């Protein structure tokens, strides 16, 4: 008899039905979308040749600095590299992990970001440049911390769950985490999915004005959205007065969200960038007034360069930063095996049993992470992706990574060509484009 | 409308603009007092104050009046818009008229007294402050409220205390359909004492704590794996 597995009811689908039938509750996990979606891997750079000439690959100057918040803030955030650390909470992560992210980012002249739950003193001390997230839950929200921040990021949503709030399971709600969030210890803490005191773009404009009044118009105000309707969300954020738009695609990570949400809500990072850039261009703000920070599945310098070529001013990394810290390390294979998983597949960040000491509040587990060594790994990683992006930029003849442009790119697939709005490789065809690609100038 | 005397040092919003007025208030030393003329519904009036200053807003205020207040005493001699005293940390805010939506949202300390009514979502995500409303509150008040107290002398709209945590809600009038996981709880002596003290702090002398009923969390949504999903809501 021939074995014939179903393409529709494949092994993971069958396993999930069986799990649901057994446990009676939907699955929650960390990490971002794991399904294959069109991504930066589907794009290629056109290196210089006769029609373009390259810069010397190892020596010629190729700038990587970026200023975020030049529109309204007296003190824009000036970063040495166009790669930042995304918002992740103390609570979801251990204090050691947050400290290591701050120190790692500081070593290479970039920023890190707080998360749901407020700012810790260790994190502020460790981070030369710290972005303070202003979230719907307002856990730990403190105007003194707001004024201590180098920028404010109003979080509307995140790529893993646009339209969703958060969840921090009770085992991670230690006494310290609970006290910061004004909650009883040990309960499963929910974060609201919408802000308590504003509901639409007109309100957001007033909220931004309040935050500027409280911080004396000194620091930039970002607006972060999960990628779903990036053209409209970008335009509305700009209209509301944002200095920076942070756009997080569906591959962006989460500490704990329903699996069905992670995999089925939101759009891929690749598809989100061009509409956001289009909105900025139409408003005369692209590369001149409002900066665009892109996140969601950034792994390598090639990803950094491709995001920037499509129009981002900078990118931010979350999952990759955790991996650099030590998450999913092969050295933890035995620990992972004991938990029924393996290096490369561990995503139970919500459970608080992280053998790497990163996504936990267990003191013994957290002590496994040496913050200094972890900070160095983060700094190394950030340095490498920056060098890689420079390498590509030089090959395309660019003296600054921001000089990369869509014209430097082609797409390997019809889908990615349509999404990225760059020609299918070997053709002049951009599916869906109303303008002849040969005449594209940006 | 007001029987409260205004304090010295009038700042005219028409002349100084919002930034000029807020900067003066934010830099003022403890003990100073100001009256703000011509508020005209401007937003973020007296937001981000940090010192023990007294501010009288001589008219109606827009959104986020006294937002994130620390230590200051702010009195609005009129109505206030959305997000009054949002995320207040300490101090006291009085609105002698009525307040818009989300009054006292996420406030972590201090006392907010609304002498008229408050619209929907009053004390939403409250985090430790005390809110006293002489009139009624709209729907979904004390939504996801965590700690602190909401006292309502009038009526409360539907959805009161939806997904509430440890905030205690005291209501003297009628209450619409309660929100998810919010239940009426017995008024014990400790609650009567607490409420009497709150009423006294707010300057409310014409009602008795024994006229109120208490509402709080059934604590059935505290753990994710409890069958707390849509079927229960």
XYZ file of N, CA and C in Angstrom, chain B residues 11-15 17-18 36-45 57-63 65 76-81:
93
model
N -1.191 83.751 34.498
C -0.521 83.549 33.216
C -1.598 83.504 32.143
N -1.419 84.313 31.110
C -2.435 84.387 30.068
C -2.015 83.523 28.882
N -2.783 82.472 28.634
C -2.437 81.550 27.532
C -2.492 82.240 26.180
N -3.336 83.252 26.059
C -3.387 83.997 24.790
C -2.057 84.698 24.514
N -1.429 85.182 25.560
C -0.179 85.939 25.377
C 1.050 85.029 25.333
N 1.138 81.578 25.153
C 1.043 80.317 24.421
C 1.207 79.131 25.354
N 0.838 77.958 24.869
C 0.891 76.754 25.706
C 2.309 76.471 26.186
N -4.377 80.374 35.352
C -4.203 80.365 33.895
C -5.451 80.949 33.245
N -5.268 82.097 32.614
C -6.391 82.750 31.952
C -6.489 82.307 30.497
N -7.680 82.298 29.983
C -7.963 81.958 28.585
C -7.506 80.556 28.181
N -7.856 79.538 28.928
C -7.470 78.168 28.523
C -8.153 77.767 27.212
N -9.420 78.180 27.069
C -10.127 77.988 25.794
C -10.029 76.582 25.219
N -10.011 75.600 26.084
C -10.017 74.220 25.606
C -8.706 73.746 25.015
N -7.635 74.467 25.289
C -6.327 74.014 24.776
C -5.955 72.660 25.381
N -5.168 71.889 24.642
C -4.746 70.572 25.108
C -3.446 70.669 25.910
N -3.245 69.673 26.773
C -1.993 69.520 27.541
C -1.697 70.716 28.441
N -2.737 71.384 28.896
C -2.522 72.485 29.846
C -2.024 71.895 31.171
N -6.986 76.659 36.611
C -7.264 76.845 35.186
C -8.623 77.531 35.099
N -8.624 78.753 34.621
C -9.835 79.569 34.698
C -10.702 79.382 33.450
N -11.229 78.203 33.298
C -12.090 77.931 32.158
C -11.986 76.465 31.772
N -12.391 76.168 30.537
C -12.417 74.779 30.086
C -11.061 74.349 29.533
N -10.694 73.115 29.813
C -9.427 72.565 29.329
C -9.700 71.461 28.318
N -8.781 71.269 27.380
C -8.914 70.215 26.376
C -8.355 68.898 26.871
N -7.770 68.137 25.955
C -7.235 66.811 26.283
C -6.037 66.931 27.238
N -5.268 67.479 30.264
C -4.990 68.520 31.251
C -4.359 67.870 32.485
N -9.411 72.839 37.799
C -9.979 73.312 36.535
C -11.354 73.891 36.833
N -11.480 75.183 36.609
C -12.750 75.856 36.893
C -13.632 75.794 35.642
N -13.923 74.597 35.238
C -14.707 74.372 34.030
C -14.731 72.879 33.757
N -14.875 72.521 32.493
C -14.842 71.107 32.107
C -13.450 70.745 31.587
N -13.165 69.456 31.561
C -11.881 68.999 31.034
C -12.129 67.901 30.008
N -11.282 67.873 28.984
C -11.462 66.914 27.900
C -10.872 65.544 28.202
